[in-house]
Amino acid sequence: MTALAQHIARLIKETGPMPVSHFMALALGHPKLGYYMTRDPLGAAGDFTTAPEISQMFGELVGLWIAETWIAQGSPSPFVLAEFGPGRGTLMVDALRALRSVPGLLQALDLHFVETSPVLAAIQKQNVPNATWHDRFDTLPEGPLYVIANEFFDALPIRQFVRMKQGWCERYVMLADDSTDEAPRFEAAIIPVPQASNDILASAQRSGPINSLAEVSPASAAFTEDISLRIAKHGGAALFIDYGHTKSAVGDTLQALRAHQFVDVFSTPGEADITAHVDFEALTRAAKAAGVAAFGPIEQGTFLKALGIAERAETLKAKATPEQARDIDVALNRLTSREEMGALFKVLALVPNGAPGPAGFEV
Ligand code: SAH
């Protein structure tokens, strides 16, 4: 049992069952014992692998997307480029290399990282020394804002509601009957009191049948709103890439990964990566309400192909050994094929109302 499990067990004893969202926030973000606070979870030796860690092509194409969007809005100078949840900084290293060839861009660039993990921020600092770090949105400087977020929203807490006869009731984490102080055990259960806050569910969720489960991420909507208000006011763009669904729907997507294997969500808080699928319709709703235009979501495979990933792979292969060329083909397939990341991962772009449509989203 983990130290964080004992801490959460004490909290539940003292203050009662906690919503799933509160458990997820503590498991991932407790300042001392949270999953992201204590480790680098990425790569073969960690718990999961992300697109920028699979191939340099991913960050390079995202970099070129930023350049095209920046040029399409008249090359504002200076501008803020902010990455949310940059992991090891790999995407930004590859993006900056691609951006070197764009006249005037690096001179105009003011680079910022929004990151809560001290372990990952230290790795980012080694790889991208000239960024400025923030642990929340509000301290980002004003001005035209270009945002990148890859696999950021899936790590933000979700609330879960279940439709009972009496209405939508929230799922809470409580202590199991056999839980002890030394070996706490948690289980999720529904407190059968309808929530007054049902209006946070999308209409497609509210009409779900009895026993259906609906997920909402107020934190994701809040980040999207903050980013969108800034883009509406000062110009800029946002690119959100994550696994999830195009339309709001019912269904339980909460999952935990440890050493690349699925584990029980509630058994080892602080030791496993807990995520939920991103509801892109909810993000789109928050963005439009804040006054920006939304493009997509489209599938990652479609997006990367439209930006020229196949051509980029050929260029890299021309200079590669046969073994490296095979690796490039494997990476290309993982990023784009519908059986791998190509269809599950979606891409949503936000730009000011009336601004030119962003690259990769032409129909
Ligand atoms: N974008 C990277 C890493 C994805 S993992 C990649 O694609 O490889 C999720 C990232 O989000 C980590 O860097 C994690 O520390 C960060 N993170 C999680 N919750 C956060 C929050 N509330 N605020 C800022 N960063 C957060």
Tab-separated table of C-alpha atoms and ligand atoms in Angstrom:
chain	number	residue	atom	x	y	z
A	1	MET	CA	0.000	0.000	0.000
A	2	THR	CA	1.182	3.475	-0.809
A	3	ALA	CA	1.799	6.389	1.571
A	4	LEU	CA	-0.734	8.343	-0.445
A	5	ALA	CA	-3.340	5.596	0.066
A	6	GLN	CA	-2.925	5.954	3.837
A	7	HIS	CA	-3.249	9.725	3.543
A	8	ILE	CA	-6.438	9.424	1.457
A	9	ALA	CA	-7.858	6.806	3.840
A	10	ARG	CA	-7.338	9.229	6.748
A	11	LEU	CA	-9.007	12.044	4.796
A	12	ILE	CA	-12.031	9.853	4.057
A	13	LYS	CA	-12.278	8.790	7.710
A	14	GLU	CA	-12.156	12.399	8.857
A	15	THR	CA	-14.292	14.122	6.246
A	16	GLY	CA	-16.292	11.381	4.498
A	17	PRO	CA	-16.362	9.899	0.982
A	18	MET	CA	-14.760	12.003	-1.743
A	19	PRO	CA	-15.928	12.496	-5.336
A	20	VAL	CA	-13.969	10.513	-7.947
A	21	SER	CA	-12.581	13.851	-9.177
A	22	HIS	CA	-11.058	14.600	-5.781
A	23	PHE	CA	-9.449	11.146	-5.585
A	24	MET	CA	-8.029	11.571	-9.117
A	25	ALA	CA	-6.687	15.045	-8.318
A	26	LEU	CA	-4.920	13.733	-5.199
A	27	ALA	CA	-3.615	10.562	-6.874
A	28	LEU	CA	-2.036	12.572	-9.706
A	29	GLY	CA	-1.329	15.935	-8.128
A	30	HIS	CA	-0.872	15.686	-4.344
A	31	PRO	CA	2.053	18.115	-3.833
A	32	LYS	CA	4.374	15.532	-2.239
A	33	LEU	CA	2.985	12.090	-3.041
A	34	GLY	CA	1.041	12.591	-6.300
A	35	TYR	CA	1.892	10.433	-9.300
A	36	TYR	CA	3.270	13.272	-11.455
A	37	MET	CA	5.081	14.936	-8.545
A	38	THR	CA	7.392	12.019	-7.853
A	39	ARG	CA	8.504	10.581	-11.188
A	40	ASP	CA	9.063	10.748	-14.935
A	41	PRO	CA	6.307	8.384	-16.104
A	42	LEU	CA	7.204	8.411	-19.813
A	43	GLY	CA	8.853	5.842	-22.039
A	44	ALA	CA	9.662	2.136	-22.030
A	45	ALA	CA	10.912	2.184	-18.410
A	46	GLY	CA	7.885	4.194	-17.256
A	47	ASP	CA	4.145	3.668	-17.469
A	48	PHE	CA	3.164	5.012	-20.906
A	49	THR	CA	4.628	6.404	-24.158
A	50	THR	CA	3.382	9.503	-25.972
A	51	ALA	CA	3.516	10.629	-29.613
A	52	PRO	CA	6.479	13.032	-29.223
A	53	GLU	CA	8.444	10.199	-27.565
A	54	ILE	CA	7.686	7.901	-30.521
A	55	SER	CA	9.165	10.119	-33.231
A	56	GLN	CA	10.703	13.556	-33.836
A	57	MET	CA	8.275	13.925	-36.760
A	58	PHE	CA	5.407	14.643	-34.360
A	59	GLY	CA	6.966	17.723	-32.719
A	60	GLU	CA	8.375	18.966	-36.026
A	61	LEU	CA	4.937	18.951	-37.660
A	62	VAL	CA	3.345	20.626	-34.634
A	63	GLY	CA	6.086	23.285	-34.903
A	64	LEU	CA	5.263	23.889	-38.564
A	65	TRP	CA	1.551	24.104	-37.664
A	66	ILE	CA	2.371	26.874	-35.165
A	67	ALA	CA	4.442	28.683	-37.817
A	68	GLU	CA	1.654	28.532	-40.412
A	69	THR	CA	-0.968	29.720	-37.926
A	70	TRP	CA	1.295	32.522	-36.718
A	71	ILE	CA	2.026	33.700	-40.288
A	72	ALA	CA	-1.688	33.472	-41.235
A	73	GLN	CA	-2.468	35.944	-38.420
A	74	GLY	CA	0.130	38.464	-39.623
A	75	SER	CA	3.187	37.219	-37.662
A	76	PRO	CA	2.426	39.062	-34.386
A	77	SER	CA	5.580	40.067	-32.509
A	78	PRO	CA	6.166	39.369	-29.703
A	79	PHE	CA	3.942	36.323	-29.119
A	80	VAL	CA	3.625	33.783	-26.317
A	81	LEU	CA	4.039	30.097	-27.141
A	82	ALA	CA	2.779	28.085	-24.174
A	83	GLU	CA	2.879	24.311	-23.869
A	84	PHE	CA	0.649	22.742	-21.225
A	85	GLY	CA	2.001	19.559	-19.594
A	86	PRO	CA	5.187	19.362	-21.698
A	87	GLY	CA	6.395	16.001	-20.274
A	88	ARG	CA	10.127	15.771	-21.022
A	89	GLY	CA	10.041	18.793	-23.353
A	90	THR	CA	10.610	16.512	-26.349
A	91	LEU	CA	7.792	17.957	-28.471
A	92	MET	CA	9.132	21.485	-27.955
A	93	VAL	CA	12.741	20.502	-28.778
A	94	ASP	CA	11.552	19.070	-32.107
A	95	ALA	CA	9.161	21.983	-32.759
A	96	LEU	CA	11.869	24.595	-32.090
A	97	ARG	CA	14.228	22.834	-34.521
A	98	ALA	CA	11.547	23.069	-37.219
A	99	LEU	CA	10.839	26.716	-36.318
A	100	ARG	CA	14.470	27.764	-36.883
A	101	SER	CA	13.806	27.916	-40.617
A	102	VAL	CA	10.914	30.404	-40.263
A	103	PRO	CA	12.140	34.001	-40.766
A	104	GLY	CA	11.568	36.237	-37.735
A	105	LEU	CA	9.689	33.660	-35.677
A	106	LEU	CA	12.261	32.767	-33.030
A	107	GLN	CA	13.005	36.480	-32.486
A	108	ALA	CA	9.305	37.096	-31.782
A	109	LEU	CA	8.884	34.007	-29.585
A	110	ASP	CA	8.362	34.178	-25.808
A	111	LEU	CA	8.323	30.544	-24.596
A	112	HIS	CA	6.341	29.362	-21.555
A	113	PHE	CA	5.620	25.973	-19.974
A	114	VAL	CA	2.641	25.254	-17.715
A	115	GLU	CA	3.696	22.299	-15.554
A	116	THR	CA	2.956	21.144	-12.004
A	117	SER	CA	5.520	18.345	-11.735
A	118	PRO	CA	8.901	19.399	-10.282
A	119	VAL	CA	10.491	16.201	-11.614
A	120	LEU	CA	9.324	16.826	-15.185
A	121	ALA	CA	10.048	20.583	-14.967
A	122	ALA	CA	13.689	19.728	-14.103
A	123	ILE	CA	13.957	17.493	-17.188
A	124	GLN	CA	12.266	20.179	-19.315
A	125	LYS	CA	14.809	22.734	-18.060
A	126	GLN	CA	17.674	20.562	-19.298
A	127	ASN	CA	16.101	20.091	-22.717
A	128	VAL	CA	14.599	23.584	-23.203
A	129	PRO	CA	16.582	25.964	-20.966
A	130	ASN	CA	15.088	29.223	-22.283
A	131	ALA	CA	11.436	28.673	-21.295
A	132	THR	CA	9.622	30.251	-18.325
A	133	TRP	CA	7.706	27.908	-16.001
A	134	HIS	CA	4.223	28.313	-14.489
A	135	ASP	CA	2.139	26.001	-12.362
A	136	ARG	CA	-1.166	27.504	-13.512
A	137	PHE	CA	-2.685	29.545	-16.330
A	138	ASP	CA	-3.115	32.979	-14.746
A	139	THR	CA	0.573	33.900	-14.565
A	140	LEU	CA	1.123	33.581	-18.340
A	141	PRO	CA	1.921	37.013	-19.806
A	142	GLU	CA	-0.786	38.830	-21.804
A	143	GLY	CA	-0.509	39.043	-25.603
A	144	PRO	CA	-1.093	36.821	-28.649
A	145	LEU	CA	-1.158	33.258	-27.283
A	146	TYR	CA	-0.304	30.028	-29.126
A	147	VAL	CA	-1.017	26.928	-27.042
A	148	ILE	CA	0.063	23.310	-27.476
A	149	ALA	CA	-1.352	20.553	-25.259
A	150	ASN	CA	-0.587	16.907	-26.052
A	151	GLU	CA	-2.005	14.325	-23.633
A	152	PHE	CA	-2.664	17.085	-21.087
A	153	PHE	CA	-6.468	17.051	-20.760
A	154	ASP	CA	-6.668	13.279	-20.155
A	155	ALA	CA	-4.777	13.848	-16.886
A	156	LEU	CA	-7.245	16.409	-15.526
A	157	PRO	CA	-9.789	15.207	-12.928
A	158	ILE	CA	-13.253	14.063	-13.982
A	159	ARG	CA	-16.479	13.779	-12.004
A	160	GLN	CA	-18.624	10.705	-12.627
A	161	PHE	CA	-22.430	10.643	-12.410
A	162	VAL	CA	-24.725	7.634	-12.646
A	163	ARG	CA	-28.367	7.853	-13.671
A	164	MET	CA	-30.584	6.330	-10.971
A	165	LYS	CA	-34.404	6.265	-10.816
A	166	GLN	CA	-34.288	9.405	-8.691
A	167	GLY	CA	-31.921	11.303	-11.008
A	168	TRP	CA	-28.200	11.708	-11.714
A	169	CYS	CA	-26.147	10.792	-8.619
A	170	GLU	CA	-22.409	11.239	-8.125
A	171	ARG	CA	-19.857	8.424	-7.769
A	172	TYR	CA	-17.689	8.713	-4.644
A	173	VAL	CA	-14.617	6.907	-3.324
A	174	MET	CA	-15.053	5.359	0.128
A	175	LEU	CA	-13.297	2.819	2.329
A	176	ALA	CA	-14.070	-0.837	1.591
A	177	ASP	CA	-15.410	-3.028	4.426
A	178	ASP	CA	-12.088	-4.867	4.758
A	179	SER	CA	-10.002	-1.671	4.735
A	180	THR	CA	-7.527	-1.238	7.634
A	181	ASP	CA	-5.208	1.594	8.690
A	182	GLU	CA	-2.178	-0.418	7.546
A	183	ALA	CA	-3.731	-1.650	4.327
A	184	PRO	CA	-6.422	0.785	3.185
A	185	ARG	CA	-8.764	-0.437	0.454
A	186	PHE	CA	-11.010	1.827	-1.574
A	187	GLU	CA	-14.149	1.247	-3.557
A	188	ALA	CA	-16.313	3.538	-5.620
A	189	ALA	CA	-19.999	3.787	-4.806
A	190	ILE	CA	-22.882	6.020	-5.730
A	191	ILE	CA	-24.391	8.264	-3.107
A	192	PRO	CA	-28.057	7.976	-4.097
A	193	VAL	CA	-28.921	11.640	-3.765
A	194	PRO	CA	-29.539	13.444	-7.053
A	195	GLN	CA	-27.126	16.316	-7.605
A	196	ALA	CA	-28.432	19.821	-8.043
A	197	SER	CA	-25.574	20.364	-10.493
A	198	ASN	CA	-26.928	18.029	-13.216
A	199	ASP	CA	-26.915	20.925	-15.636
A	200	ILE	CA	-23.164	20.413	-16.067
A	201	LEU	CA	-24.008	17.273	-18.105
A	202	ALA	CA	-24.361	17.592	-21.891
A	203	SER	CA	-27.855	16.973	-23.238
A	204	ALA	CA	-26.659	13.777	-24.998
A	205	GLN	CA	-25.564	12.529	-21.571
A	206	ARG	CA	-28.706	13.608	-19.698
A	207	SER	CA	-30.856	11.493	-22.020
A	208	GLY	CA	-28.794	8.322	-21.281
A	209	PRO	CA	-30.772	5.329	-19.912
A	210	ILE	CA	-31.022	4.284	-16.245
A	211	ASN	CA	-27.641	3.052	-14.911
A	212	SER	CA	-25.646	4.930	-17.521
A	213	LEU	CA	-22.516	6.724	-16.358
A	214	ALA	CA	-21.633	10.249	-17.473
A	215	GLU	CA	-18.240	11.915	-17.064
A	216	VAL	CA	-17.546	15.638	-16.823
A	217	SER	CA	-14.222	17.426	-16.441
A	218	PRO	CA	-14.825	20.912	-15.029
A	219	ALA	CA	-11.051	21.471	-14.885
A	220	SER	CA	-10.727	20.786	-18.635
A	221	ALA	CA	-13.548	23.205	-19.421
A	222	ALA	CA	-11.939	25.849	-17.195
A	223	PHE	CA	-8.515	25.568	-18.899
A	224	THR	CA	-10.212	25.733	-22.314
A	225	GLU	CA	-12.206	28.790	-21.291
A	226	ASP	CA	-9.130	30.635	-19.941
A	227	ILE	CA	-7.106	29.869	-23.073
A	228	SER	CA	-9.992	30.790	-25.402
A	229	LEU	CA	-10.735	34.123	-23.708
A	230	ARG	CA	-7.075	35.079	-24.152
A	231	ILE	CA	-7.037	34.033	-27.827
A	232	ALA	CA	-10.307	35.885	-28.503
A	233	LYS	CA	-8.848	39.045	-26.946
A	234	HIS	CA	-5.245	39.052	-28.233
A	235	GLY	CA	-5.184	36.587	-31.159
A	236	GLY	CA	-3.330	33.302	-31.350
A	237	ALA	CA	-4.370	29.665	-31.562
A	238	ALA	CA	-4.574	26.435	-29.599
A	239	LEU	CA	-3.895	22.840	-30.619
A	240	PHE	CA	-5.254	20.145	-28.308
A	241	ILE	CA	-4.266	16.539	-29.065
A	242	ASP	CA	-5.540	13.678	-26.932
A	243	TYR	CA	-7.404	10.403	-26.883
A	244	GLY	CA	-11.103	10.736	-26.563
A	245	HIS	CA	-14.424	11.063	-28.305
A	246	THR	CA	-15.797	13.597	-30.759
A	247	LYS	CA	-19.274	13.778	-29.198
A	248	SER	CA	-20.342	13.943	-25.556
A	249	ALA	CA	-21.702	10.532	-24.574
A	250	VAL	CA	-22.253	8.198	-21.634
A	251	GLY	CA	-19.694	5.530	-20.651
A	252	ASP	CA	-16.979	4.861	-18.088
A	253	THR	CA	-13.521	5.727	-19.478
A	254	LEU	CA	-11.595	6.126	-16.227
A	255	GLN	CA	-8.486	3.942	-16.393
A	256	ALA	CA	-5.148	3.429	-14.678
A	257	LEU	CA	-1.867	2.339	-16.255
A	258	ARG	CA	1.203	1.048	-14.483
A	259	ALA	CA	4.258	-0.227	-16.380
A	260	HIS	CA	2.167	-0.249	-19.599
A	261	GLN	CA	-0.508	-2.526	-18.001
A	262	PHE	CA	-4.049	-1.623	-16.948
A	263	VAL	CA	-4.550	-1.784	-13.160
A	264	ASP	CA	-7.478	-1.042	-10.823
A	265	VAL	CA	-8.113	2.718	-10.717
A	266	PHE	CA	-8.454	2.889	-6.930
A	267	SER	CA	-5.848	0.356	-5.733
A	268	THR	CA	-2.529	2.225	-5.881
A	269	PRO	CA	-3.090	6.005	-5.781
A	270	GLY	CA	0.134	7.865	-6.565
A	271	GLU	CA	1.735	4.841	-8.237
A	272	ALA	CA	-0.387	4.462	-11.381
A	273	ASP	CA	-1.276	6.949	-14.111
A	274	ILE	CA	-5.010	7.638	-13.923
A	275	THR	CA	-6.661	9.139	-17.012
A	276	ALA	CA	-10.029	9.546	-18.668
A	277	HIS	CA	-10.941	9.936	-22.315
A	278	VAL	CA	-11.308	13.572	-23.362
A	279	ASP	CA	-14.784	14.801	-24.301
A	280	PHE	CA	-13.895	17.005	-27.271
A	281	GLU	CA	-17.475	18.247	-27.644
A	282	ALA	CA	-17.286	19.623	-24.096
A	283	LEU	CA	-13.999	21.391	-24.900
A	284	THR	CA	-15.525	22.783	-28.105
A	285	ARG	CA	-18.558	24.067	-26.197
A	286	ALA	CA	-16.339	25.829	-23.641
A	287	ALA	CA	-14.213	27.357	-26.411
A	288	LYS	CA	-17.147	28.649	-28.457
A	289	ALA	CA	-18.820	30.100	-25.359
A	290	ALA	CA	-15.607	32.036	-24.717
A	291	GLY	CA	-15.744	33.514	-28.223
A	292	VAL	CA	-13.317	31.584	-30.451
A	293	ALA	CA	-13.805	29.399	-33.542
A	294	ALA	CA	-13.197	25.654	-33.216
A	295	PHE	CA	-11.902	23.369	-35.999
A	296	GLY	CA	-12.225	19.595	-35.692
A	297	PRO	CA	-11.838	17.459	-33.778
A	298	ILE	CA	-10.284	15.377	-36.551
A	299	GLU	CA	-8.368	12.127	-36.197
A	300	GLN	CA	-4.649	12.392	-35.463
A	301	GLY	CA	-3.813	10.250	-38.506
A	302	THR	CA	-5.760	12.581	-40.817
A	303	PHE	CA	-4.145	15.651	-39.250
A	304	LEU	CA	-0.559	14.369	-39.490
A	305	LYS	CA	-1.036	13.195	-43.081
A	306	ALA	CA	-2.477	16.588	-44.073
A	307	LEU	CA	0.620	18.241	-42.582
A	308	GLY	CA	2.870	15.983	-44.689
A	309	ILE	CA	4.118	13.291	-42.295
A	310	ALA	CA	4.593	10.770	-45.123
A	311	GLU	CA	6.846	13.193	-47.026
A	312	ARG	CA	8.769	14.013	-43.837
A	313	ALA	CA	9.314	10.282	-43.234
A	314	GLU	CA	10.700	9.861	-46.775
A	315	THR	CA	13.129	12.766	-46.266
A	316	LEU	CA	14.378	11.252	-42.998
A	317	LYS	CA	14.655	7.779	-44.546
A	318	ALA	CA	16.792	9.091	-47.414
A	319	LYS	CA	19.524	9.886	-44.868
A	320	ALA	CA	18.950	6.823	-42.643
A	321	THR	CA	20.546	3.377	-42.311
A	322	PRO	CA	18.240	0.460	-43.264
A	323	GLU	CA	17.589	-0.189	-39.559
A	324	GLN	CA	16.732	3.473	-38.889
A	325	ALA	CA	14.496	3.488	-41.968
A	326	ARG	CA	12.552	0.542	-40.537
A	327	ASP	CA	12.146	2.417	-37.227
A	328	ILE	CA	10.834	5.481	-39.084
A	329	ASP	CA	8.225	3.333	-40.853
A	330	VAL	CA	7.192	1.744	-37.530
A	331	ALA	CA	6.822	5.191	-35.936
A	332	LEU	CA	4.850	6.506	-38.919
A	333	ASN	CA	2.470	3.575	-38.585
A	334	ARG	CA	2.055	3.975	-34.814
A	335	LEU	CA	1.238	7.670	-35.136
A	336	THR	CA	-1.142	7.464	-38.098
A	337	SER	CA	-2.704	4.045	-38.558
A	338	ARG	CA	-6.306	3.668	-37.436
A	339	GLU	CA	-5.426	0.480	-35.519
A	340	GLU	CA	-2.765	2.362	-33.511
A	341	MET	CA	-2.972	6.035	-32.421
A	342	GLY	CA	-4.365	7.402	-35.696
A	343	ALA	CA	-8.102	7.235	-34.921
A	344	LEU	CA	-8.393	7.140	-31.120
A	345	PHE	CA	-6.371	10.347	-30.832
A	346	LYS	CA	-8.148	13.494	-31.974
A	347	VAL	CA	-6.979	17.019	-32.746
A	348	LEU	CA	-8.929	20.195	-31.967
A	349	ALA	CA	-7.786	23.662	-33.063
A	350	LEU	CA	-9.009	27.032	-31.777
A	351	VAL	CA	-8.468	30.386	-33.495
A	352	PRO	CA	-10.099	33.818	-33.140
A	353	ASN	CA	-13.494	34.160	-34.832
A	354	GLY	CA	-12.909	35.242	-38.443
A	355	ALA	CA	-9.221	34.221	-38.523
A	356	PRO	CA	-8.016	31.981	-41.388
A	357	GLY	CA	-8.687	28.253	-40.865
A	358	PRO	CA	-5.654	26.462	-39.401
A	359	ALA	CA	-3.433	24.118	-41.437
A	360	GLY	CA	-4.443	20.461	-41.505
A	361	PHE	CA	-8.180	21.050	-41.029
A	362	GLU	CA	-9.185	21.700	-44.661
A	363	VAL	CA	-11.979	19.348	-45.738
B	1	SAH	N1	2.832	16.376	-23.347
B	1	SAH	C1	3.773	15.370	-22.888
B	1	SAH	C2	3.422	14.765	-21.521
B	1	SAH	C3	2.036	14.209	-21.333
B	1	SAH	S1	1.797	13.578	-19.687
B	1	SAH	C4	3.944	14.306	-23.938
B	1	SAH	O1	3.133	14.256	-24.860
B	1	SAH	O2	4.884	13.516	-23.838
B	1	SAH	C5	0.876	14.873	-18.876
B	1	SAH	C6	1.670	16.113	-18.577
B	1	SAH	O3	0.791	17.059	-17.951
B	1	SAH	C7	2.837	15.945	-17.607
B	1	SAH	O4	3.868	16.814	-17.976
B	1	SAH	C8	2.195	16.353	-16.268
B	1	SAH	O5	3.126	16.660	-15.277
B	1	SAH	C9	1.353	17.515	-16.713
B	1	SAH	N2	0.222	17.878	-15.847
B	1	SAH	C10	-0.726	17.063	-15.329
B	1	SAH	N3	-1.670	17.771	-14.646
B	1	SAH	C11	-1.311	19.074	-14.758
B	1	SAH	C12	-1.898	20.303	-14.298
B	1	SAH	N4	-3.006	20.332	-13.585
B	1	SAH	N5	-1.277	21.460	-14.612
B	1	SAH	C13	-0.137	21.447	-15.361
B	1	SAH	N6	0.455	20.319	-15.830
B	1	SAH	C14	-0.119	19.147	-15.538
